[in-house]
Structure formats: structure tokens, C-alpha cells
Amino acid sequence: MKKDFISVSDFTQTEIIDTFKLAIDMKQNKEKYSEGLKGKGLFIYFEKDSLRTRVSFDVGIHELGGYSVVVVAANESSRIGTRESIYDVAKNLERMVGGIMMRTFSHSKVVDMAIHSRIPVINGLTDYSHPCQAMADYLTFYEKKGDLKGKKLCYVGDGNNVAHSLMEAGAILGVNVTISTPKGYEPNLIAFQEAEALAKETGSKIKVVHNPIEAIKDADAVYTDVWASMGQESEAAMRKKIFAPYQVNDELMSYAKSDAIFMHCLPAHRGDEVTDSVIDSENSVVFDEAENRLHVQKAIMFQLMK
Ligand code: CP
Ligand code: NVA
């Protein structure tokens, strides 16, 4: 049966760890995999802007011997589901390519594509989640800090798509995840409850607290993301005021472990959610996370599309 990667929980803990091992091997022995997906096509589709996702999937499929077809739906009328039904698009694509990577506003569009197509579908970010990012992030956390079980990751900022996937993946991997948000900007309740249920199996603790200083204590990794995500541009000015106490700066970082790493999915709004002094510090691993998007997604594509 074909497998998709819509949520981190599409993979078991063992499958995630195997994916990390494969990604590390791909990073160290790139040539070994140069024909891993020889001749296979990946359809890459965007409704939102992208740098890392676009480049890493495109480079990744080529490094595996395949090729890409990139489609950017510049306006609403050209989007899948508007110009043509998701079902019909799925039935066309499965006859031409070996896999689909999608970045959409609505999460259900990616889910529907996976239901209707006979080829694997990979979620490259929706309003609800960003599972490939979480995979690259925990791979980076593992590379920097070793065994993840019982380690603490503190996410400070908006309870958004990135926060959802970090909670979910952390719960599966046995990482304690504390999310610190202003009131009213907590993660989605279902995402939180699903992470809590997964955490019961691994013993990890998933918490949501409002006080960032309390949240960050004993953190091995401190993570933040933009205060207004793509699609929320009209709220940016209002959010800037509400989120100001949640800026990750030197003072806030001083409450984490002294060797805590700083993480960000990027793009960053320097001076808003993070200061230059933190993102440019020795403990910042933001560009390692970006690089690991390439390696971990190659490992995901290889497993789903081979
Ligand atoms: N982190 C991330 O997904 O970056 P892009 O939006 O540039 O793809
Ligand atoms: N939360 C951000 C992540 C970008 C990679 C957004 O959705 O815009």
C-alpha cells in the first residue's frame, strides 16, 4: 500500500529514527543514492511563498536521480480545487509522476489529494502543520545534543503550524515540549490533545504555558517562529504588540540551559520574534535546520517513492 507523509504521526517512532539514520547516511554518502529514485518525477506545488521547501525538494529529487515539475499557483483561480477538482488533479498526476509535494492554505486539500491519488503525497506546509520541518528540526536537535529522550524543547511564540508539528514529533520521540504563547494564541486544541495522546506512549510531557520565562527553564533547545504566518499578514501589526514579551532575546535565553541551542524554521523577522544577537549566536543552529530539510526530505522521498 502506498504511504503518505501528511503528519509526522504517519511514521512510527521506529520509522522516524530510521529516516534520521538514512538522512545522515545520505548526507555523508551522497553519491551512494544518486540513482535512488532514477527517472522518477516529483510534482511540486505551491499556493504560498517558499525558499527552503522549494529548493530542498527540487535539489533533493535531482540528487536522487529523479526530476521535478514545479507549479506555483500564483492566484486563487489557478489553484488545485478551483480550476479543477482535487480528485481530477489526483487522477491526472498519478499517471505522470511518482510523487506529489504540496504547500497549501487548507490542510484538507493535502489530505484529499492523498486519499484520491495512488502515488505518495508529502505535506510541505499547510495552515495546520509543517511535518517536514519538524523532521529536520529533531534531526538537528539529535545531531547537536544526542539521544533526544527526556530532552526539553521550548517553543516561544505563536501556536501555529510549526508548533503543532513540533509537539506531535516531540511526543513520538519522547521529547518534553513546552509551548509558550500569549493568551488566545495557544496551539489548536485537537493538535494538543493528539500530541498528549502520543506522549502517553513515550512518557514525554507536552505543556502549554503563558509565561515565557517559566517555560524556558531547563530547555535544551529554544525555538521560535514568525508571529504572523503566511495568510495572516493583515494581523501583523496587532500581533507585533501582543507578542512583544515573547521575543527571544539574550535575556530570555539566559533562563534556558547555558548550552541550549536556538532554533527557527526560517524565514525570520529579525528584531521581532528573535534578536540578531540570538539568531547569530554560536548556539544558533538555524542554518543546520535548513540544510537538514534537504537530507531528511530525501530520506522521506526515497522511502515513499522507491
Ligand atoms: N522553513 C520553511 O518551510 O521555509 P520556506 O517557507 O522558505 O519553504
Ligand atoms: N509559520 C510560518 C512558517 C513558515 C515556514 C508560516 O506558516 O508562514
PDB file of C-alpha atoms and ligand atoms in Angstrom:
ATOM      1  CA  MET A   1       0.000   0.000   0.000  1.00  0.00           C
ATOM      2  CA  LYS A   2       1.260   3.486  -0.755  1.00  0.00           C
ATOM      3  CA  LYS A   3       2.248   5.683   2.162  1.00  0.00           C
ATOM      4  CA  ASP A   4       1.928   9.444   2.509  1.00  0.00           C
ATOM      5  CA  PHE A   5       3.641  11.968   4.773  1.00  0.00           C
ATOM      6  CA  ILE A   6       0.890  14.375   5.791  1.00  0.00           C
ATOM      7  CA  SER A   7       1.595  14.315   9.525  1.00  0.00           C
ATOM      8  CA  VAL A   8       4.650  13.231  11.476  1.00  0.00           C
ATOM      9  CA  SER A   9       2.446  10.518  13.013  1.00  0.00           C
ATOM     10  CA  ASP A  10       2.175   8.857   9.586  1.00  0.00           C
ATOM     11  CA  PHE A  11       5.546   7.436  10.713  1.00  0.00           C
ATOM     12  CA  THR A  12       6.072   5.368  13.853  1.00  0.00           C
ATOM     13  CA  GLN A  13       8.895   6.234  16.236  1.00  0.00           C
ATOM     14  CA  THR A  14      10.991   3.482  14.643  1.00  0.00           C
ATOM     15  CA  GLU A  15      10.278   4.793  11.149  1.00  0.00           C
ATOM     16  CA  ILE A  16      11.248   8.329  12.211  1.00  0.00           C
ATOM     17  CA  ILE A  17      14.520   7.132  13.708  1.00  0.00           C
ATOM     18  CA  ASP A  18      15.224   5.030  10.601  1.00  0.00           C
ATOM     19  CA  THR A  19      14.510   8.121   8.490  1.00  0.00           C
ATOM     20  CA  PHE A  20      17.040  10.098  10.555  1.00  0.00           C
ATOM     21  CA  LYS A  21      19.650   7.346  10.096  1.00  0.00           C
ATOM     22  CA  LEU A  22      19.019   7.262   6.357  1.00  0.00           C
ATOM     23  CA  ALA A  23      19.197  11.064   6.160  1.00  0.00           C
ATOM     24  CA  ILE A  24      22.554  11.043   7.970  1.00  0.00           C
ATOM     25  CA  ASP A  25      23.856   8.367   5.590  1.00  0.00           C
ATOM     26  CA  MET A  26      22.601  10.365   2.603  1.00  0.00           C
ATOM     27  CA  LYS A  27      24.380  13.429   3.985  1.00  0.00           C
ATOM     28  CA  GLN A  28      27.660  11.529   4.397  1.00  0.00           C
ATOM     29  CA  ASN A  29      27.473   9.365   1.263  1.00  0.00           C
ATOM     30  CA  LYS A  30      25.564  11.441  -1.274  1.00  0.00           C
ATOM     31  CA  GLU A  31      26.799   9.501  -4.327  1.00  0.00           C
ATOM     32  CA  LYS A  32      25.524   6.173  -2.960  1.00  0.00           C
ATOM     33  CA  TYR A  33      21.954   7.374  -3.512  1.00  0.00           C
ATOM     34  CA  SER A  34      22.407   9.225  -6.801  1.00  0.00           C
ATOM     35  CA  GLU A  35      20.185   6.753  -8.642  1.00  0.00           C
ATOM     36  CA  GLY A  36      17.854   6.028  -5.695  1.00  0.00           C
ATOM     37  CA  LEU A  37      14.815   7.473  -7.482  1.00  0.00           C
ATOM     38  CA  LYS A  38      16.212   7.299 -11.020  1.00  0.00           C
ATOM     39  CA  GLY A  39      13.756   8.582 -13.600  1.00  0.00           C
ATOM     40  CA  LYS A  40      11.004   9.358 -11.071  1.00  0.00           C
ATOM     41  CA  GLY A  41       9.128  12.633 -11.250  1.00  0.00           C
ATOM     42  CA  LEU A  42       8.017  14.753  -8.289  1.00  0.00           C
ATOM     43  CA  PHE A  43       5.189  17.249  -8.733  1.00  0.00           C
ATOM     44  CA  ILE A  44       5.966  20.245  -6.507  1.00  0.00           C
ATOM     45  CA  TYR A  45       3.025  22.579  -5.893  1.00  0.00           C
ATOM     46  CA  PHE A  46       2.870  25.913  -4.045  1.00  0.00           C
ATOM     47  CA  GLU A  47      -0.005  28.168  -3.024  1.00  0.00           C
ATOM     48  CA  LYS A  48       2.292  30.110  -0.685  1.00  0.00           C
ATOM     49  CA  ASP A  49       5.817  31.552  -0.928  1.00  0.00           C
ATOM     50  CA  SER A  50       8.845  29.401  -0.206  1.00  0.00           C
ATOM     51  CA  LEU A  51      12.622  29.362  -0.299  1.00  0.00           C
ATOM     52  CA  ARG A  52      13.758  26.309   1.689  1.00  0.00           C
ATOM     53  CA  THR A  53      10.937  23.930   0.807  1.00  0.00           C
ATOM     54  CA  ARG A  54      11.099  24.714  -2.870  1.00  0.00           C
ATOM     55  CA  VAL A  55      14.861  24.473  -3.190  1.00  0.00           C
ATOM     56  CA  SER A  56      15.305  21.449  -0.903  1.00  0.00           C
ATOM     57  CA  PHE A  57      12.660  19.326  -2.626  1.00  0.00           C
ATOM     58  CA  ASP A  58      13.851  20.325  -6.080  1.00  0.00           C
ATOM     59  CA  VAL A  59      17.535  19.696  -5.317  1.00  0.00           C
ATOM     60  CA  GLY A  60      16.619  16.569  -3.332  1.00  0.00           C
ATOM     61  CA  ILE A  61      14.726  14.806  -6.104  1.00  0.00           C
ATOM     62  CA  HIS A  62      17.502  15.638  -8.587  1.00  0.00           C
ATOM     63  CA  GLU A  63      20.196  14.320  -6.215  1.00  0.00           C
ATOM     64  CA  LEU A  64      18.254  11.043  -6.121  1.00  0.00           C
ATOM     65  CA  GLY A  65      18.284  10.776  -9.918  1.00  0.00           C
ATOM     66  CA  GLY A  66      14.741  11.987 -10.430  1.00  0.00           C
ATOM     67  CA  TYR A  67      13.283  15.226 -11.760  1.00  0.00           C
ATOM     68  CA  SER A  68      10.766  17.843 -10.651  1.00  0.00           C
ATOM     69  CA  VAL A  69       7.813  19.669 -12.118  1.00  0.00           C
ATOM     70  CA  VAL A  70       7.264  22.860 -10.121  1.00  0.00           C
ATOM     71  CA  VAL A  71       3.897  24.604 -10.258  1.00  0.00           C
ATOM     72  CA  VAL A  72       3.228  27.839  -8.394  1.00  0.00           C
ATOM     73  CA  ALA A  73      -0.462  28.737  -8.213  1.00  0.00           C
ATOM     74  CA  ALA A  74       0.009  32.490  -8.325  1.00  0.00           C
ATOM     75  CA  ASN A  75      -3.656  33.316  -7.834  1.00  0.00           C
ATOM     76  CA  GLU A  76      -6.767  31.681  -6.478  1.00  0.00           C
ATOM     77  CA  SER A  77      -8.189  30.831  -9.883  1.00  0.00           C
ATOM     78  CA  SER A  78      -5.190  28.667 -10.740  1.00  0.00           C
ATOM     79  CA  ARG A  79      -5.243  26.650  -7.512  1.00  0.00           C
ATOM     80  CA  ILE A  80      -5.967  22.945  -7.353  1.00  0.00           C
ATOM     81  CA  GLY A  81      -9.605  22.607  -6.326  1.00  0.00           C
ATOM     82  CA  THR A  82     -10.607  25.862  -8.040  1.00  0.00           C
ATOM     83  CA  ARG A  83      -9.576  25.354 -11.663  1.00  0.00           C
ATOM     84  CA  GLU A  84     -10.122  21.621 -11.414  1.00  0.00           C
ATOM     85  CA  SER A  85     -11.306  19.299  -8.653  1.00  0.00           C
ATOM     86  CA  ILE A  86      -8.744  17.726  -6.318  1.00  0.00           C
ATOM     87  CA  TYR A  87      -9.990  14.301  -7.448  1.00  0.00           C
ATOM     88  CA  ASP A  88      -9.396  15.031 -11.132  1.00  0.00           C
ATOM     89  CA  VAL A  89      -5.956  16.505 -10.464  1.00  0.00           C
ATOM     90  CA  ALA A  90      -5.026  13.410  -8.437  1.00  0.00           C
ATOM     91  CA  LYS A  91      -6.185  11.093 -11.233  1.00  0.00           C
ATOM     92  CA  ASN A  92      -4.082  13.009 -13.784  1.00  0.00           C
ATOM     93  CA  LEU A  93      -0.925  13.297 -11.713  1.00  0.00           C
ATOM     94  CA  GLU A  94      -0.783   9.630 -10.706  1.00  0.00           C
ATOM     95  CA  ARG A  95      -0.414   8.750 -14.404  1.00  0.00           C
ATOM     96  CA  MET A  96       2.515  11.084 -14.947  1.00  0.00           C
ATOM     97  CA  VAL A  97       4.694  11.384 -11.829  1.00  0.00           C
ATOM     98  CA  GLY A  98       5.818   9.250  -8.891  1.00  0.00           C
ATOM     99  CA  GLY A  99       5.029  11.617  -6.030  1.00  0.00           C
ATOM    100  CA  ILE A 100       3.396  14.900  -5.016  1.00  0.00           C
ATOM    101  CA  MET A 101       4.687  17.600  -2.636  1.00  0.00           C
ATOM    102  CA  MET A 102       2.159  20.294  -1.757  1.00  0.00           C
ATOM    103  CA  ARG A 103       2.152  23.593   0.163  1.00  0.00           C
ATOM    104  CA  THR A 104      -1.409  24.820   0.607  1.00  0.00           C
ATOM    105  CA  PHE A 105      -3.512  27.045   2.792  1.00  0.00           C
ATOM    106  CA  SER A 106      -6.145  24.441   3.646  1.00  0.00           C
ATOM    107  CA  HIS A 107      -4.909  21.252   5.304  1.00  0.00           C
ATOM    108  CA  SER A 108      -7.822  19.240   3.947  1.00  0.00           C
ATOM    109  CA  LYS A 109      -6.589  19.794   0.385  1.00  0.00           C
ATOM    110  CA  VAL A 110      -3.423  17.787   1.088  1.00  0.00           C
ATOM    111  CA  VAL A 111      -5.439  15.115   2.902  1.00  0.00           C
ATOM    112  CA  ASP A 112      -7.901  14.867  -0.009  1.00  0.00           C
ATOM    113  CA  MET A 113      -5.089  14.596  -2.543  1.00  0.00           C
ATOM    114  CA  ALA A 114      -3.618  11.715  -0.545  1.00  0.00           C
ATOM    115  CA  ILE A 115      -6.993   9.970  -0.401  1.00  0.00           C
ATOM    116  CA  HIS A 116      -7.573  10.247  -4.152  1.00  0.00           C
ATOM    117  CA  SER A 117      -4.115   9.644  -5.623  1.00  0.00           C
ATOM    118  CA  ARG A 118      -2.377   6.279  -5.912  1.00  0.00           C
ATOM    119  CA  ILE A 119       1.019   7.996  -5.506  1.00  0.00           C
ATOM    120  CA  PRO A 120       2.556   9.306  -2.236  1.00  0.00           C
ATOM    121  CA  VAL A 121       1.687  12.827  -1.100  1.00  0.00           C
ATOM    122  CA  ILE A 122       4.049  14.874   1.081  1.00  0.00           C
ATOM    123  CA  ASN A 123       2.892  17.882   3.112  1.00  0.00           C
ATOM    124  CA  GLY A 124       5.207  20.855   2.515  1.00  0.00           C
ATOM    125  CA  LEU A 125       3.258  23.081   4.968  1.00  0.00           C
ATOM    126  CA  THR A 126      -0.403  23.863   5.431  1.00  0.00           C
ATOM    127  CA  ASP A 127      -2.152  26.277   7.769  1.00  0.00           C
ATOM    128  CA  TYR A 128      -2.269  23.381  10.247  1.00  0.00           C
ATOM    129  CA  SER A 129       1.103  21.663  10.154  1.00  0.00           C
ATOM    130  CA  HIS A 130       4.657  21.513   8.808  1.00  0.00           C
ATOM    131  CA  PRO A 131       5.854  17.930   9.331  1.00  0.00           C
ATOM    132  CA  CYS A 132       8.963  18.044   7.095  1.00  0.00           C
ATOM    133  CA  GLN A 133      10.183  20.998   9.142  1.00  0.00           C
ATOM    134  CA  ALA A 134       9.734  19.102  12.412  1.00  0.00           C
ATOM    135  CA  MET A 135      11.656  16.138  10.979  1.00  0.00           C
ATOM    136  CA  ALA A 136      14.590  18.386  10.001  1.00  0.00           C
ATOM    137  CA  ASP A 137      14.420  20.106  13.397  1.00  0.00           C
ATOM    138  CA  TYR A 138      14.552  16.960  15.518  1.00  0.00           C
ATOM    139  CA  LEU A 139      17.293  15.544  13.299  1.00  0.00           C
ATOM    140  CA  THR A 140      19.259  18.736  14.004  1.00  0.00           C
ATOM    141  CA  PHE A 141      18.454  18.566  17.737  1.00  0.00           C
ATOM    142  CA  TYR A 142      19.669  14.940  17.758  1.00  0.00           C
ATOM    143  CA  GLU A 143      22.886  15.807  15.898  1.00  0.00           C
ATOM    144  CA  LYS A 144      23.677  18.594  18.365  1.00  0.00           C
ATOM    145  CA  LYS A 145      22.555  17.006  21.638  1.00  0.00           C
ATOM    146  CA  GLY A 146      22.466  13.226  21.161  1.00  0.00           C
ATOM    147  CA  ASP A 147      19.691  10.972  22.449  1.00  0.00           C
ATOM    148  CA  LEU A 148      16.502  13.026  22.457  1.00  0.00           C
ATOM    149  CA  LYS A 149      14.549  11.101  25.077  1.00  0.00           C
ATOM    150  CA  GLY A 150      13.837  13.360  28.063  1.00  0.00           C
ATOM    151  CA  LYS A 151      15.393  16.435  26.441  1.00  0.00           C
ATOM    152  CA  LYS A 152      13.368  19.648  26.608  1.00  0.00           C
ATOM    153  CA  LEU A 153      12.390  21.815  23.661  1.00  0.00           C
ATOM    154  CA  CYS A 154      10.696  25.121  24.457  1.00  0.00           C
ATOM    155  CA  TYR A 155       8.803  26.844  21.640  1.00  0.00           C
ATOM    156  CA  VAL A 156       8.085  30.521  22.313  1.00  0.00           C
ATOM    157  CA  GLY A 157       5.613  32.454  20.162  1.00  0.00           C
ATOM    158  CA  ASP A 158       2.545  31.670  18.089  1.00  0.00           C
ATOM    159  CA  GLY A 159       0.789  28.297  18.496  1.00  0.00           C
ATOM    160  CA  ASN A 160       0.908  27.766  14.739  1.00  0.00           C
ATOM    161  CA  ASN A 161       1.547  25.045  12.125  1.00  0.00           C
ATOM    162  CA  VAL A 162       5.206  24.716  13.118  1.00  0.00           C
ATOM    163  CA  ALA A 163       4.302  24.472  16.827  1.00  0.00           C
ATOM    164  CA  HIS A 164       1.748  21.742  16.046  1.00  0.00           C
ATOM    165  CA  SER A 165       4.269  19.561  14.220  1.00  0.00           C
ATOM    166  CA  LEU A 166       6.961  20.141  16.872  1.00  0.00           C
ATOM    167  CA  MET A 167       4.527  18.963  19.587  1.00  0.00           C
ATOM    168  CA  GLU A 168       3.488  15.928  17.572  1.00  0.00           C
ATOM    169  CA  ALA A 169       7.010  14.835  16.646  1.00  0.00           C
ATOM    170  CA  GLY A 170       8.334  15.585  20.133  1.00  0.00           C
ATOM    171  CA  ALA A 171       5.616  13.432  21.674  1.00  0.00           C
ATOM    172  CA  ILE A 172       6.502  10.489  19.411  1.00  0.00           C
ATOM    173  CA  LEU A 173      10.228  10.866  20.077  1.00  0.00           C
ATOM    174  CA  GLY A 174       9.939  11.221  23.861  1.00  0.00           C
ATOM    175  CA  VAL A 175      10.976  14.891  23.901  1.00  0.00           C
ATOM    176  CA  ASN A 176       9.388  17.179  26.509  1.00  0.00           C
ATOM    177  CA  VAL A 177       7.830  20.068  24.585  1.00  0.00           C
ATOM    178  CA  THR A 178       6.697  23.266  26.291  1.00  0.00           C
ATOM    179  CA  ILE A 179       4.871  25.835  24.193  1.00  0.00           C
ATOM    180  CA  SER A 180       4.686  29.394  25.490  1.00  0.00           C
ATOM    181  CA  THR A 181       2.178  31.704  23.830  1.00  0.00           C
ATOM    182  CA  PRO A 182       0.135  34.786  24.661  1.00  0.00           C
ATOM    183  CA  LYS A 183      -3.427  34.011  25.764  1.00  0.00           C
ATOM    184  CA  GLY A 184      -5.611  33.357  22.734  1.00  0.00           C
ATOM    185  CA  TYR A 185      -2.690  32.158  20.583  1.00  0.00           C
ATOM    186  CA  GLU A 186      -2.305  28.661  22.039  1.00  0.00           C
ATOM    187  CA  PRO A 187      -1.937  25.672  19.692  1.00  0.00           C
ATOM    188  CA  ASN A 188      -5.096  24.164  18.246  1.00  0.00           C
ATOM    189  CA  LEU A 189      -6.821  22.053  20.923  1.00  0.00           C
ATOM    190  CA  ILE A 190      -7.061  18.945  18.743  1.00  0.00           C
ATOM    191  CA  ALA A 191      -3.369  19.180  17.841  1.00  0.00           C
ATOM    192  CA  PHE A 192      -2.554  19.480  21.545  1.00  0.00           C
ATOM    193  CA  GLN A 193      -4.768  16.554  22.541  1.00  0.00           C
ATOM    194  CA  GLU A 194      -3.350  14.365  19.786  1.00  0.00           C
ATOM    195  CA  ALA A 195       0.181  15.174  20.936  1.00  0.00           C
ATOM    196  CA  GLU A 196      -0.798  14.421  24.544  1.00  0.00           C
ATOM    197  CA  ALA A 197      -2.165  11.024  23.475  1.00  0.00           C
ATOM    198  CA  LEU A 198       1.061  10.208  21.606  1.00  0.00           C
ATOM    199  CA  ALA A 199       3.101  11.404  24.596  1.00  0.00           C
ATOM    200  CA  LYS A 200       1.394   8.882  26.877  1.00  0.00           C
ATOM    201  CA  GLU A 201       3.128   6.104  24.931  1.00  0.00           C
ATOM    202  CA  THR A 202       6.627   7.601  25.258  1.00  0.00           C
ATOM    203  CA  GLY A 203       6.388   9.348  28.614  1.00  0.00           C
ATOM    204  CA  SER A 204       7.089  12.761  27.135  1.00  0.00           C
ATOM    205  CA  LYS A 205       5.470  15.851  28.655  1.00  0.00           C
ATOM    206  CA  ILE A 206       3.611  18.310  26.424  1.00  0.00           C
ATOM    207  CA  LYS A 207       2.766  21.618  28.095  1.00  0.00           C
ATOM    208  CA  VAL A 208       1.291  24.961  27.114  1.00  0.00           C
ATOM    209  CA  VAL A 209       2.125  27.878  29.420  1.00  0.00           C
ATOM    210  CA  HIS A 210       1.839  31.615  29.045  1.00  0.00           C
ATOM    211  CA  ASN A 211       4.871  32.824  30.967  1.00  0.00           C
ATOM    212  CA  PRO A 212       7.913  32.540  28.647  1.00  0.00           C
ATOM    213  CA  ILE A 213      10.448  32.760  31.493  1.00  0.00           C
ATOM    214  CA  GLU A 214       8.817  29.869  33.309  1.00  0.00           C
ATOM    215  CA  ALA A 215       8.536  27.919  30.036  1.00  0.00           C
ATOM    216  CA  ILE A 216      12.153  28.277  29.020  1.00  0.00           C
ATOM    217  CA  LYS A 217      13.700  26.995  32.282  1.00  0.00           C
ATOM    218  CA  ASP A 218      15.956  23.965  31.743  1.00  0.00           C
ATOM    219  CA  ALA A 219      15.346  23.988  27.972  1.00  0.00           C
ATOM    220  CA  ASP A 220      17.943  22.194  25.827  1.00  0.00           C
ATOM    221  CA  ALA A 221      16.516  23.873  22.722  1.00  0.00           C
ATOM    222  CA  VAL A 222      14.664  27.175  22.355  1.00  0.00           C
ATOM    223  CA  TYR A 223      12.555  27.555  19.217  1.00  0.00           C
ATOM    224  CA  THR A 224      10.602  30.427  17.746  1.00  0.00           C
ATOM    225  CA  ASP A 225       8.792  31.293  14.509  1.00  0.00           C
ATOM    226  CA  VAL A 226       7.251  34.383  12.950  1.00  0.00           C
ATOM    227  CA  TRP A 227       4.370  35.996  14.861  1.00  0.00           C
ATOM    228  CA  ALA A 228       2.193  36.292  11.741  1.00  0.00           C
ATOM    229  CA  SER A 229       2.276  33.316   9.390  1.00  0.00           C
ATOM    230  CA  MET A 230       1.617  33.369   5.658  1.00  0.00           C
ATOM    231  CA  GLY A 231      -2.031  34.289   5.223  1.00  0.00           C
ATOM    232  CA  GLN A 232      -2.106  36.374   8.445  1.00  0.00           C
ATOM    233  CA  GLU A 233      -0.369  39.452   7.019  1.00  0.00           C
ATOM    234  CA  SER A 234      -3.300  41.744   7.888  1.00  0.00           C
ATOM    235  CA  GLU A 235      -2.870  40.862  11.599  1.00  0.00           C
ATOM    236  CA  ALA A 236       0.881  41.529  11.630  1.00  0.00           C
ATOM    237  CA  ALA A 237       0.796  44.972  13.276  1.00  0.00           C
ATOM    238  CA  MET A 238      -1.616  43.872  16.005  1.00  0.00           C
ATOM    239  CA  ARG A 239       0.335  40.693  16.672  1.00  0.00           C
ATOM    240  CA  LYS A 240       3.596  42.643  16.949  1.00  0.00           C
ATOM    241  CA  LYS A 241       2.261  44.359  20.068  1.00  0.00           C
ATOM    242  CA  ILE A 242       0.734  41.218  21.612  1.00  0.00           C
ATOM    243  CA  PHE A 243       3.807  39.070  21.048  1.00  0.00           C
ATOM    244  CA  ALA A 244       6.453  41.626  22.127  1.00  0.00           C
ATOM    245  CA  PRO A 245       7.003  39.936  25.557  1.00  0.00           C
ATOM    246  CA  TYR A 246       7.698  36.684  23.694  1.00  0.00           C
ATOM    247  CA  GLN A 247      10.730  37.940  21.791  1.00  0.00           C
ATOM    248  CA  VAL A 248      13.649  35.511  22.083  1.00  0.00           C
ATOM    249  CA  ASN A 249      16.487  37.804  23.145  1.00  0.00           C
ATOM    250  CA  ASP A 250      19.618  37.411  25.276  1.00  0.00           C
ATOM    251  CA  GLU A 251      17.698  37.999  28.479  1.00  0.00           C
ATOM    252  CA  LEU A 252      15.099  35.316  27.772  1.00  0.00           C
ATOM    253  CA  MET A 253      17.802  32.884  26.552  1.00  0.00           C
ATOM    254  CA  SER A 254      19.610  33.361  29.883  1.00  0.00           C
ATOM    255  CA  TYR A 255      16.831  31.369  31.603  1.00  0.00           C
ATOM    256  CA  ALA A 256      17.437  28.294  29.401  1.00  0.00           C
ATOM    257  CA  LYS A 257      20.361  25.888  29.920  1.00  0.00           C
ATOM    258  CA  SER A 258      23.617  27.720  29.213  1.00  0.00           C
ATOM    259  CA  ASP A 259      24.341  25.419  26.257  1.00  0.00           C
ATOM    260  CA  ALA A 260      20.779  25.497  24.863  1.00  0.00           C
ATOM    261  CA  ILE A 261      20.618  25.659  21.093  1.00  0.00           C
ATOM    262  CA  PHE A 262      18.482  28.282  19.340  1.00  0.00           C
ATOM    263  CA  MET A 263      16.174  27.051  16.568  1.00  0.00           C
ATOM    264  CA  HIS A 264      13.957  28.734  13.958  1.00  0.00           C
ATOM    265  CA  CYS A 265      12.322  27.257  10.862  1.00  0.00           C
ATOM    266  CA  LEU A 266      13.041  30.480   8.900  1.00  0.00           C
ATOM    267  CA  PRO A 267      12.216  32.889   7.370  1.00  0.00           C
ATOM    268  CA  ALA A 268      12.937  35.004  10.467  1.00  0.00           C
ATOM    269  CA  HIS A 269      11.758  38.508  11.157  1.00  0.00           C
ATOM    270  CA  ARG A 270      14.887  39.718  12.887  1.00  0.00           C
ATOM    271  CA  GLY A 271      14.122  42.230  15.627  1.00  0.00           C
ATOM    272  CA  ASP A 272      10.622  40.813  16.120  1.00  0.00           C
ATOM    273  CA  GLU A 273      10.470  37.211  17.354  1.00  0.00           C
ATOM    274  CA  VAL A 274      14.265  36.974  17.638  1.00  0.00           C
ATOM    275  CA  THR A 275      17.121  39.427  18.011  1.00  0.00           C
ATOM    276  CA  ASP A 276      20.219  39.398  15.810  1.00  0.00           C
ATOM    277  CA  SER A 277      22.295  38.622  18.900  1.00  0.00           C
ATOM    278  CA  VAL A 278      20.443  35.308  19.410  1.00  0.00           C
ATOM    279  CA  ILE A 279      19.997  34.161  15.811  1.00  0.00           C
ATOM    280  CA  ASP A 280      23.636  34.989  15.030  1.00  0.00           C
ATOM    281  CA  SER A 281      24.979  33.498  18.276  1.00  0.00           C
ATOM    282  CA  GLU A 282      27.224  30.429  18.491  1.00  0.00           C
ATOM    283  CA  ASN A 283      24.304  28.413  19.850  1.00  0.00           C
ATOM    284  CA  SER A 284      22.099  29.145  16.846  1.00  0.00           C
ATOM    285  CA  VAL A 285      21.551  26.138  14.569  1.00  0.00           C
ATOM    286  CA  VAL A 286      19.086  27.725  12.154  1.00  0.00           C
ATOM    287  CA  PHE A 287      21.111  27.040   9.009  1.00  0.00           C
ATOM    288  CA  ASP A 288      21.763  23.440  10.063  1.00  0.00           C
ATOM    289  CA  GLU A 289      17.993  23.024  10.300  1.00  0.00           C
ATOM    290  CA  ALA A 290      17.633  24.477   6.806  1.00  0.00           C
ATOM    291  CA  GLU A 291      20.289  22.132   5.405  1.00  0.00           C
ATOM    292  CA  ASN A 292      18.682  19.163   7.116  1.00  0.00           C
ATOM    293  CA  ARG A 293      15.449  19.859   5.247  1.00  0.00           C
ATOM    294  CA  LEU A 294      17.299  18.587   2.177  1.00  0.00           C
ATOM    295  CA  HIS A 295      18.679  15.417   3.764  1.00  0.00           C
ATOM    296  CA  VAL A 296      15.605  14.380   5.713  1.00  0.00           C
ATOM    297  CA  GLN A 297      13.243  15.006   2.795  1.00  0.00           C
ATOM    298  CA  LYS A 298      15.474  12.951   0.504  1.00  0.00           C
ATOM    299  CA  ALA A 299      15.143  10.144   3.051  1.00  0.00           C
ATOM    300  CA  ILE A 300      11.349  10.606   3.164  1.00  0.00           C
ATOM    301  CA  MET A 301      11.002  10.700  -0.647  1.00  0.00           C
ATOM    302  CA  PHE A 302      13.249   7.662  -1.061  1.00  0.00           C
ATOM    303  CA  GLN A 303      11.190   5.594   1.353  1.00  0.00           C
ATOM    304  CA  LEU A 304       7.813   6.634  -0.073  1.00  0.00           C
ATOM    305  CA  MET A 305       8.602   6.718  -3.799  1.00  0.00           C
ATOM    306  CA  LYS A 306      11.119   3.906  -4.374  1.00  0.00           C
TER     307      LYS A 306
HETATM  308  N1   CP B   1      11.049  26.760   6.713  1.00  0.00           N
HETATM  309  C1   CP B   1      10.410  26.777   5.521  1.00  0.00           C
HETATM  310  O1   CP B   1       9.487  25.971   5.241  1.00  0.00           O
HETATM  311  O2   CP B   1      10.880  27.724   4.673  1.00  0.00           O
HETATM  312  P1   CP B   1      10.178  28.190   3.317  1.00  0.00           P
HETATM  313  O3   CP B   1       8.867  28.830   3.685  1.00  0.00           O
HETATM  314  O4   CP B   1      11.144  29.167   2.710  1.00  0.00           O
HETATM  315  O5   CP B   1       9.966  26.992   2.445  1.00  0.00           O
HETATM  316  N1  NVA B   2       4.535  29.597  10.460  1.00  0.00           N
HETATM  317  C1  NVA B   2       5.186  30.016   9.246  1.00  0.00           C
HETATM  318  C2  NVA B   2       6.188  29.000   8.816  1.00  0.00           C
HETATM  319  C3  NVA B   2       6.926  29.301   7.546  1.00  0.00           C
HETATM  320  C4  NVA B   2       7.904  28.244   7.175  1.00  0.00           C
HETATM  321  C5  NVA B   2       4.140  30.248   8.163  1.00  0.00           C
HETATM  322  O1  NVA B   2       3.218  29.421   8.045  1.00  0.00           O
HETATM  323  O2  NVA B   2       4.228  31.242   7.459  1.00  0.00           O
END
